[in-house]
Coordinates of C-alpha atoms and ligand atoms in Angstrom, one line a residue:
M1463 CA -112.9 189.8 129.5
S1464 CA -113.7 193.1 131.4
N1465 CA -115.6 195.9 129.7
F1466 CA -112.5 198.0 129.7
N1467 CA -110.5 195.4 127.8
V1468 CA -113.3 194.9 125.3
F1469 CA -113.3 198.7 124.8
K1470 CA -109.5 198.7 124.5
D1471 CA -109.6 195.9 121.9
F1472 CA -112.2 197.8 119.9
I1473 CA -110.1 201.0 119.9
K1474 CA -107.2 198.9 118.6
S1475 CA -109.2 197.1 116.0
L1476 CA -109.0 197.7 112.2
R1477 CA -112.8 198.2 112.2
F1478 CA -112.6 201.2 114.6
R1479 CA -109.7 202.7 112.6
L1480 CA -111.6 202.3 109.4
I1481 CA -114.6 204.0 110.9
I1482 CA -112.5 207.0 112.1
L1483 CA -110.8 207.2 108.7
F1484 CA -114.1 207.2 106.8
I1485 CA -115.6 209.8 109.1
L1486 CA -112.6 212.1 108.8
M1487 CA -112.6 211.6 105.0
G1488 CA -116.3 212.6 104.9
V1489 CA -116.4 215.4 107.5
I1490 CA -113.1 217.3 106.9
P1491 CA -113.9 218.2 103.3
G1492 CA -117.3 219.4 104.4
M1493 CA -115.8 221.6 107.1
V1494 CA -113.3 223.1 104.7
L1495 CA -116.1 223.7 102.2
W1496 CA -118.2 225.4 104.9
A1497 CA -115.4 227.8 105.9
G1498 CA -114.5 228.4 102.2
V1499 CA -118.1 229.2 101.1
L1500 CA -118.7 231.6 104.0
N1501 CA -115.4 233.4 103.5
S1502 CA -115.8 233.9 99.8
Y1503 CA -119.5 235.0 100.2
E1504 CA -118.3 237.6 102.7
Q1505 CA -115.6 238.9 100.4
R1506 CA -117.9 239.0 97.3
A1507 CA -120.8 240.7 99.1
V1508 CA -118.5 243.4 100.6
S1509 CA -116.8 244.1 97.3
I1510 CA -120.2 244.3 95.5
K1511 CA -121.6 246.7 98.1
T1512 CA -118.4 248.8 98.1
S1513 CA -118.4 249.3 94.4
E1514 CA -122.1 250.0 94.3
I1515 CA -121.8 252.7 96.9
L1516 CA -118.7 254.1 95.3
G1517 CA -120.6 254.3 91.9
Q1518 CA -123.4 256.2 93.5
A1519 CA -121.0 258.4 95.5
K1520 CA -119.1 259.4 92.3
I1521 CA -122.3 260.8 90.7
L1522 CA -123.0 262.8 93.8
V1523 CA -119.4 264.0 94.1
N1524 CA -119.7 265.6 90.6
Q1525 CA -122.9 267.4 91.6
I1526 CA -121.3 268.6 94.9
V1527 CA -118.2 269.9 93.1
S1528 CA -120.1 271.6 90.3
N1529 CA -122.6 273.2 92.7
D1530 CA -119.8 274.3 95.1
Y1531 CA -121.9 272.6 97.8
L1532 CA -118.9 272.5 100.2
N1533 CA -119.1 276.3 100.5
N1534 CA -122.8 276.5 100.3
T1535 CA -124.8 273.6 101.8
D1536 CA -128.1 275.1 101.0
S1537 CA -128.8 273.1 97.9
V1538 CA -132.0 271.2 98.8
I1539 CA -131.6 268.7 95.9
I1540 CA -128.1 267.7 96.9
S1541 CA -129.0 267.5 100.6
A1542 CA -131.9 265.3 99.7
E1543 CA -129.8 263.1 97.5
L1544 CA -127.2 262.7 100.2
Q1545 CA -129.9 261.8 102.7
Q1546 CA -131.4 259.3 100.2
L1547 CA -128.1 257.6 99.7
S1548 CA -127.5 257.6 103.4
N1549 CA -130.9 255.9 104.0
I1550 CA -130.6 253.3 101.2
Y1551 CA -127.3 252.0 102.5
D1552 CA -128.0 252.6 106.1
G1553 CA -124.9 254.6 106.4
K1554 CA -123.5 258.0 107.4
I1555 CA -122.2 260.3 104.8
M1556 CA -119.9 263.2 105.7
L1557 CA -118.4 265.9 103.5
I1558 CA -115.0 267.2 104.7
D1559 CA -113.4 270.3 103.3
S1560 CA -109.7 271.0 102.7
G1561 CA -109.4 272.1 106.3
F1562 CA -110.5 268.6 107.5
R1563 CA -113.7 270.2 108.9
V1564 CA -117.0 268.3 108.5
V1565 CA -119.2 270.5 106.4
K1566 CA -122.1 268.0 106.1
D1567 CA -123.1 265.0 108.2
T1568 CA -126.2 263.1 107.1
Y1569 CA -126.6 262.0 110.7
D1570 CA -126.0 265.6 111.9
I1571 CA -123.7 264.4 114.7
D1572 CA -120.2 265.5 113.5
T1573 CA -121.0 268.7 111.6
G1574 CA -118.4 271.3 112.3
K1575 CA -115.9 268.8 113.8
I1576 CA -112.4 268.3 112.5
I1577 CA -111.5 264.8 111.2
I1578 CA -107.9 264.0 110.4
S1579 CA -107.9 260.2 109.8
K1580 CA -105.4 258.2 107.8
E1581 CA -108.0 257.4 105.2
V1582 CA -109.1 261.1 104.8
I1583 CA -105.5 262.2 104.3
Q1584 CA -104.8 259.5 101.8
S1585 CA -108.0 260.2 99.9
Y1586 CA -107.3 263.9 99.9
K1587 CA -104.3 263.1 97.7
G1588 CA -106.7 262.0 95.0
T1589 CA -107.4 258.3 95.5
D1590 CA -110.5 256.3 96.5
I1591 CA -110.0 254.6 99.8
T1592 CA -112.1 251.6 100.8
K1593 CA -111.8 249.7 104.1
Y1594 CA -113.7 246.8 105.6
D1595 CA -113.7 246.2 109.3
P1596 CA -115.2 242.7 110.0
E1597 CA -114.9 243.2 113.7
S1598 CA -116.9 246.4 113.9
R1599 CA -119.0 245.3 110.9
Y1600 CA -118.7 248.4 108.7
I1601 CA -117.4 249.5 105.3
E1602 CA -115.7 252.9 105.0
I1603 CA -115.4 254.6 101.6
V1604 CA -113.5 257.8 101.2
T1605 CA -113.5 259.5 97.8
P1606 CA -111.9 262.8 96.9
L1607 CA -113.9 265.8 95.7
L1608 CA -111.9 266.9 92.7
K1609 CA -112.4 270.3 91.0
T1610 CA -111.1 270.9 87.5
N1611 CA -109.2 274.1 86.9
V1612 CA -110.9 275.6 83.8
A1613 CA -107.7 277.3 82.7
T1614 CA -105.2 274.4 83.1
G1615 CA -107.6 271.5 82.9
E1616 CA -105.9 270.0 86.1
Q1617 CA -107.9 268.4 88.9
A1618 CA -107.3 269.5 92.5
P1619 CA -108.9 268.1 95.6
I1620 CA -111.1 270.5 97.5
G1621 CA -112.3 268.0 100.1
V1622 CA -113.4 264.4 100.6
M1623 CA -116.7 262.5 100.9
M1624 CA -116.6 259.9 103.6
I1625 CA -119.3 257.1 103.7
S1626 CA -119.5 254.6 106.6
V1627 CA -122.1 251.9 106.0
S1628 CA -122.9 249.0 108.3
T1629 CA -122.5 245.4 107.0
D1630 CA -125.2 244.0 109.2
S1631 CA -127.2 242.8 106.2
I1632 CA -124.1 240.9 104.9
N1633 CA -123.5 239.4 108.4
L1634 CA -127.1 238.4 108.7
N1635 CA -127.0 236.6 105.4
M1636 CA -123.8 234.9 106.5
E1637 CA -125.4 233.7 109.7
Y1638 CA -128.4 232.4 107.7
L1639 CA -126.1 230.7 105.2
G1640 CA -124.0 229.3 108.1
T1641 CA -127.0 227.8 109.8
N1642 CA -128.2 226.2 106.6
I1643 CA -124.7 224.7 105.8
F1644 CA -124.5 223.5 109.4
V1645 CA -127.8 221.6 109.1
I1646 CA -126.7 220.1 105.8
Q1647 CA -123.3 219.3 107.3
M1648 CA -125.0 217.5 110.3
I1649 CA -127.2 215.5 108.0
C1650 CA -124.2 214.6 105.8
G1651 CA -122.2 213.8 108.9
M1652 CA -124.9 211.3 110.1
L1653 CA -124.9 209.7 106.7
V1654 CA -121.1 209.5 106.7
I1655 CA -121.1 207.9 110.1
I1656 CA -123.7 205.3 109.1
L1657 CA -121.8 204.6 105.8
A1658 CA -118.4 204.5 107.7
V1659 CA -119.8 201.9 110.2
W1660 CA -121.4 199.8 107.4
L1661 CA -118.2 200.0 105.2
S1662 CA -115.8 199.1 108.0
I1663 CA -118.0 196.1 109.1
H1664 CA -118.3 195.0 105.5
L1665 CA -114.5 195.4 104.8
T1666 CA -113.4 193.6 107.9
K1667 CA -115.9 190.8 107.5
P1668 CA -113.4 188.5 105.7
L1669 CA -110.9 188.9 108.6
K1670 CA -113.7 188.0 111.2
K1671 CA -114.6 185.0 109.0
M1672 CA -110.9 184.0 108.9
S1673 CA -110.6 184.1 112.7
L1674 CA -113.9 182.1 113.1
S1675 CA -112.6 179.5 110.6
I1676 CA -109.3 179.2 112.5
D1677 CA -111.3 178.7 115.7
E1678 CA -113.3 175.9 114.0
I1679 CA -110.1 174.2 112.7
E1680 CA -108.6 174.5 116.2
T1681 CA -111.6 172.9 117.9
G1682 CA -111.9 170.3 115.2
Y1683 CA -115.2 171.3 113.7
G1684 CA -113.7 172.9 110.6
T1685 CA -112.7 171.2 107.4
G1686 CA -109.1 171.5 108.4
K1687 CA -108.4 174.0 105.6
L1688 CA -108.7 177.8 105.6
I1689 CA -110.3 179.2 102.5
I1690 CA -111.4 182.9 102.5
H1691 CA -111.2 184.2 98.9
D1692 CA -112.8 187.6 99.5
Y1693 CA -109.6 189.4 98.9
T1694 CA -106.3 188.4 97.2
E1695 CA -104.6 189.2 100.5
T1696 CA -106.9 186.9 102.6
L1697 CA -106.4 184.1 100.0
E1698 CA -102.6 184.5 100.3
I1699 CA -102.8 184.4 104.1
C1700 CA -105.0 181.3 103.9
E1701 CA -102.5 179.6 101.6
K1702 CA -99.7 180.4 104.0
F1703 CA -101.7 179.3 107.0
N1704 CA -102.7 176.0 105.3
S1705 CA -99.1 175.2 104.4
L1706 CA -98.0 176.0 108.0
L1707 CA -100.8 173.8 109.3
G1708 CA -99.6 171.0 107.0
R1709 CA -96.1 171.3 108.2
M1710 CA -97.2 171.3 111.8
K1711 CA -99.2 168.1 111.1
V1712 CA -96.2 166.5 109.5
L1713 CA -94.1 167.5 112.5
D1714 CA -96.6 166.2 114.9
E1715 CA -96.9 162.9 113.1
S1716 CA -93.1 162.5 113.0
R1717 CA -92.8 163.4 116.7
Q1718 CA -95.4 160.7 117.5
E1719 CA -93.7 158.2 115.3
F1720 CA -90.3 159.1 116.9
V1721 CA -91.7 158.7 120.4
S1722 CA -93.3 155.3 119.6
N1723 CA -90.0 154.2 117.9
V1724 CA -88.0 155.3 120.9
S1725 CA -90.2 153.4 123.3
H1726 CA -90.2 150.3 121.1
E1727 CA -86.4 150.4 120.7
L1728 CA -85.8 150.9 124.4
K1729 CA -88.2 148.2 125.3
T1730 CA -86.6 145.5 123.1
P1731 CA -83.4 145.0 125.1
L1732 CA -85.4 145.1 128.4
T1733 CA -87.8 142.4 127.1
S1734 CA -84.8 140.2 126.1
M1735 CA -83.2 140.7 129.6
K1736 CA -86.5 139.9 131.3
V1737 CA -86.8 136.6 129.2
L1738 CA -83.2 135.7 130.0
A1739 CA -83.6 136.4 133.7
D1740 CA -87.0 134.6 133.9
S1741 CA -85.8 131.5 132.2
I1742 CA -82.6 131.2 134.3
N1743 CA -84.8 131.7 137.4
S1744 CA -87.2 129.0 136.4
M1745 CA -84.4 126.4 136.1
G1746 CA -84.1 125.4 139.7
D1747 CA -80.4 124.5 139.8
A1748 CA -78.8 125.5 136.6
P1749 CA -75.1 124.9 136.1
V1750 CA -72.8 127.9 136.6
E1751 CA -71.8 127.9 132.9
L1752 CA -75.4 128.5 131.9
Y1753 CA -75.6 131.4 134.4
K1754 CA -72.4 132.8 132.9
E1755 CA -73.8 132.5 129.4
F1756 CA -77.1 134.1 130.3
M1757 CA -75.4 136.9 132.2
A1758 CA -73.1 137.6 129.2
D1759 CA -76.3 137.8 127.0
I1760 CA -77.8 140.2 129.5
G1761 CA -74.6 142.2 129.5
Q1762 CA -74.9 142.5 125.7
E1763 CA -78.5 143.7 126.0
I1764 CA -77.4 146.3 128.5
D1765 CA -74.7 147.5 126.0
R1766 CA -77.3 147.7 123.3
E1767 CA -79.6 149.8 125.6
T1768 CA -76.7 152.0 126.5
K1769 CA -75.9 152.5 122.8
I1770 CA -79.5 153.5 122.0
I1771 CA -79.6 156.0 124.8
N1772 CA -76.2 157.5 123.8
D1773 CA -77.3 157.8 120.2
L1774 CA -80.5 159.5 121.3
L1775 CA -78.5 161.9 123.4
S1776 CA -76.2 162.7 120.4
L1777 CA -79.3 163.3 118.2
V1778 CA -80.9 165.6 120.8
K1779 CA -77.6 167.6 120.9
M1780 CA -77.6 167.8 117.1
D1781 CA -81.1 169.2 117.2
K1782 CA -79.9 172.2 119.2
S1783 CA -78.8 175.4 117.6
A1784 CA -75.5 175.7 115.7
A1785 CA -74.2 177.9 118.5
D1786 CA -73.4 174.8 120.4
L1787 CA -70.8 173.8 117.8
N1788 CA -67.2 173.8 119.1
I1789 CA -65.4 174.7 115.9
V1790 CA -61.6 174.1 115.7
S1791 CA -59.1 173.9 112.9
L1792 CA -58.5 170.2 112.4
N1793 CA -56.2 167.9 110.4
I1794 CA -58.9 165.7 108.7
N1795 CA -56.3 163.2 107.4
E1796 CA -55.2 162.5 111.0
L1797 CA -58.8 162.4 112.2
L1798 CA -59.7 159.8 109.5
E1799 CA -56.6 157.7 110.3
Q1800 CA -57.7 157.5 114.0
I1801 CA -61.2 156.5 113.1
L1802 CA -60.0 153.8 110.7
K1803 CA -57.6 152.5 113.3
R1804 CA -60.5 152.2 115.7
L1805 CA -62.6 150.4 113.2
K1806 CA -59.9 148.1 111.8
P1807 CA -60.6 145.3 114.3
I1808 CA -64.3 145.2 113.3
A1809 CA -63.4 145.1 109.7
E1810 CA -60.9 142.3 110.2
K1811 CA -63.5 140.4 112.1
Q1812 CA -65.9 140.8 109.2
Q1813 CA -63.0 140.0 106.8
V1814 CA -63.5 143.3 105.1
E1815 CA -60.5 145.1 103.5
L1816 CA -60.3 148.7 104.7
V1817 CA -58.4 151.2 102.4
F1818 CA -57.7 154.9 103.1
E1819 CA -56.7 157.1 100.2
S1820 CA -55.8 160.7 100.7
F1821 CA -55.2 163.1 97.8
R1822 CA -53.9 166.0 99.8
P1823 CA -53.5 167.1 103.4
V1824 CA -56.8 168.7 104.5
I1825 CA -57.2 171.2 107.3
A1826 CA -60.9 172.2 108.0
D1827 CA -62.9 174.1 110.7
V1828 CA -65.0 171.5 112.3
D1829 CA -66.5 170.3 115.6
E1830 CA -64.3 167.3 116.3
V1831 CA -66.8 165.2 118.3
K1832 CA -69.7 165.7 115.9
I1833 CA -67.7 165.2 112.7
T1834 CA -66.1 162.1 114.2
L1835 CA -69.6 160.7 114.9
A1836 CA -70.7 161.4 111.3
F1837 CA -67.6 159.9 109.6
S1838 CA -67.4 156.9 112.0
N1839 CA -71.0 155.9 111.2
L1840 CA -70.5 156.1 107.5
I1841 CA -67.4 153.9 107.6
E1842 CA -68.9 151.6 110.2
N1843 CA -72.0 151.1 108.0
A1844 CA -69.8 150.3 105.0
I1845 CA -68.1 147.6 107.1
K1846 CA -71.3 146.3 108.7
Y1847 CA -73.4 146.0 105.6
N1848 CA -70.7 144.2 103.6
N1849 CA -69.9 140.7 102.7
P1850 CA -66.9 138.6 103.7
E1851 CA -64.0 139.3 101.4
G1852 CA -65.6 142.7 100.6
W1853 CA -63.7 146.0 100.6
V1854 CA -64.3 149.6 101.9
R1855 CA -62.5 152.5 100.3
V1856 CA -62.4 155.8 102.1
S1857 CA -61.0 158.7 100.1
L1858 CA -60.3 162.3 101.1
N1859 CA -59.9 165.3 98.7
A1860 CA -60.3 169.0 98.8
D1861 CA -60.3 172.2 96.6
H1862 CA -59.9 175.7 97.8
Q1863 CA -63.4 175.8 99.2
Y1864 CA -64.6 172.4 100.3
M1865 CA -63.3 169.0 101.5
Y1866 CA -64.8 165.9 100.0
L1867 CA -65.1 162.5 101.7
K1868 CA -66.1 159.4 99.8
V1869 CA -67.0 156.2 101.6
E1870 CA -67.4 153.4 99.0
D1871 CA -68.1 149.7 99.6
N1872 CA -69.0 146.6 97.5
G1873 CA -71.4 145.3 100.1
M1874 CA -75.1 144.5 100.1
G1875 CA -76.2 147.9 98.8
I1876 CA -79.5 149.7 99.5
P1877 CA -82.8 148.9 97.7
E1878 CA -84.1 151.7 95.6
A1879 CA -87.3 152.0 97.7
D1880 CA -85.4 152.6 100.9
M1881 CA -83.0 155.2 99.6
D1882 CA -85.3 158.1 100.5
H1883 CA -85.7 156.9 104.1
I1884 CA -82.3 155.8 105.3
F1885 CA -81.6 159.2 106.9
E1886 CA -84.8 159.0 109.0
R1887 CA -84.5 158.2 112.7
F1888 CA -84.7 154.5 113.5
Y1889 CA -85.1 153.6 109.8
R1890 CA -83.4 150.3 108.9
V1891 CA -83.5 148.4 105.7
D1892 CA -84.8 144.8 106.1
K1893 CA -85.4 144.8 109.8
S1894 CA -84.8 141.0 110.3
H1895 CA -81.5 141.0 108.5
S1896 CA -80.4 144.2 110.2
R1897 CA -81.2 142.8 113.6
E1898 CA -78.4 140.2 113.4
I1899 CA -76.0 142.9 112.2
G1900 CA -77.1 145.2 115.1
G1901 CA -77.8 148.9 115.2
T1902 CA -80.6 151.3 116.1
G1903 CA -81.1 153.1 112.8
L1904 CA -80.0 156.4 114.3
G1905 CA -76.5 156.5 112.8
L1906 CA -77.4 158.2 109.5
A1907 CA -79.8 160.6 111.2
I1908 CA -76.9 161.7 113.4
T1909 CA -74.5 161.8 110.4
R1910 CA -76.8 164.0 108.4
S1911 CA -77.5 166.4 111.2
A1912 CA -73.8 166.8 111.9
I1913 CA -73.0 167.5 108.3
L1914 CA -75.8 170.0 107.9
M1915 CA -74.7 171.8 111.1
H1916 CA -71.4 172.3 109.3
K1917 CA -73.3 173.7 106.2
G1918 CA -72.3 170.7 104.3
A1919 CA -74.1 168.1 102.2
V1920 CA -74.3 164.3 101.9
K1921 CA -75.4 162.2 98.9
V1922 CA -75.8 158.5 98.5
F1923 CA -75.6 156.3 95.5
S1924 CA -76.3 152.6 95.8
T1925 CA -77.1 149.5 93.8
E1926 CA -78.6 146.6 95.6
G1927 CA -76.2 143.6 95.7
E1928 CA -73.3 145.7 94.3
G1929 CA -72.4 148.3 96.8
T1930 CA -72.9 151.8 98.1
I1931 CA -71.1 155.2 97.8
F1932 CA -71.6 158.1 100.4
N1933 CA -70.3 161.4 99.2
V1934 CA -69.8 164.2 101.8
R1935 CA -68.9 167.8 101.1
I1936 CA -68.0 170.2 103.9
P1937 CA -66.8 173.8 103.7
L1938 CA -63.2 174.2 104.8
K1939 CA -63.9 177.5 106.5
Y1940 CA -66.9 177.4 108.9
I1941 CA -69.7 179.7 107.6
V1942 CA -71.5 181.4 110.4
Ligands
ATP3041 N1 -73.1 151.2 103.3 C1 -74.3 150.7 103.4 N2 -74.7 149.6 102.7 C2 -75.9 149.1 102.8 N3 -76.9 149.6 103.6 C3 -76.6 150.6 104.3 C4 -75.3 151.2 104.3 N4 -75.4 152.3 105.2 C5 -76.6 152.3 105.7 N5 -77.3 151.3 105.2 C6 -78.7 151.0 105.6 O1 -79.3 152.1 106.2 C7 -79.9 151.8 107.4 C8 -79.7 153.0 108.4 O2 -78.4 153.2 108.7 P1 -78.0 153.9 110.1 O3 -76.6 154.0 110.2 O4 -78.9 155.0 110.2 O5 -78.5 152.8 111.1 P2 -77.8 151.5 111.6 O6 -76.5 151.3 111.1 O7 -78.8 150.4 111.3 O8 -77.8 151.7 113.2 P3 -76.8 152.6 114.0 O9 -75.9 153.3 113.0 O10 -77.7 153.6 114.7 O11 -76.1 151.7 114.9 C9 -79.1 150.6 107.9 O12 -79.9 149.8 108.8 C10 -78.8 149.9 106.6 O13 -80.0 149.0 106.3
MG3042 MG1 -75.0 152.9 111.3

């Protein structure tokens, strides 16, 4: 196998899929956790910093308003406090008056400039505005400077304090955290991969074992039975495999037996002919009568050989699928009368009385050739395996679903021990006795196949020395 094919097989294997599955199961939750932890740290750190600064700013706002710092920025204390806050949080603080003019900028860049931003306008209406911009990495806090009217007690904005602080420290922490998590993630990932490979090898081991055992059985080194009881599933597969193997062995044995039977049966008439021919040849000048007699015997053997071959051909045809059936609606009474008419001379020769009894006209969907073969053989057997002065009774009946054929005789009967085998190919009761009656033992095998092809059933009852009954049941309408 080429390297590419080995790789392709590995990709397709259960082992590879399990490895991928375990890795995904191990790594995906880690990644989600990683993103989740970093994200929630960022939000939490930003919100803590914002509220901390806002708290400090509120204290300053009160001092600014009460000292009227907006109009007079000379207060050294407030200026120093603003500067301190600006230094602590590494941010710029601006005080903007009601004319949106920057009165104070701790960075001294924008003093005197006009700032009309959305946040400033919103905050001027009396609310605290906070904004976090992760892209530019800064937090902006805008809080209103509210002055209380002594007479009415109402608060009115006189300006806003705007603080912009950098979030570099938060981002730095996040980077540090991210690197740490990444390292942990890598270590966990390696462990997960090792575990995944180990687990998948361990889990698929029984299947490998199974395939090896099957190889051993195939090459003949195994015990001939597959037993892998690691999982319930493997045990189930083993049981099914063993039963399949058993059936295959039985089939193989029956095939071998069939072949040897066929060869034997085909050889017998040939041997007889050879003996007859040799003996007539060895007699220098035999009389013509003897030649004629021997030739008649040879002719009989040829007939026998032809019958065996014809029977075998019929059997082979029966083994084919049911699609080969040529189903027609047939008058069974007429069919049986024809068969009986054909068999009458043989019955008369054997001095056997042949009676046909029909309870009703029966029309059924059958394959005429095959069903004729089946019925003929049953009736012929009843005549053949009978005694002089014996009788054969054929009766036909039907209900709305099935037709019933009964072939009954008071002949020699079938011994109990042979009953299970008479439908087997080439099986004949008492070979020596059967030989003089003549037959190949294929008749009942053909009969049974034909009946089964019509989804019917055949049963036999027999008492040795008393007689035999064959009961056949076939559906009137052919079931596909
Ligand atoms: N009605 C019967 N009475 C007694 N024995 C029977 C009867 N029918 C069948 N048998 C026995 O069953 C055997 C098998 O029958 P089957 O019809 O298959 O073969 P056969 O009659 O010997 O040969 P073939 O039918 O192929 O010419 C027969 O050899 C016979 O011993
Ligand atoms: Mg027969």
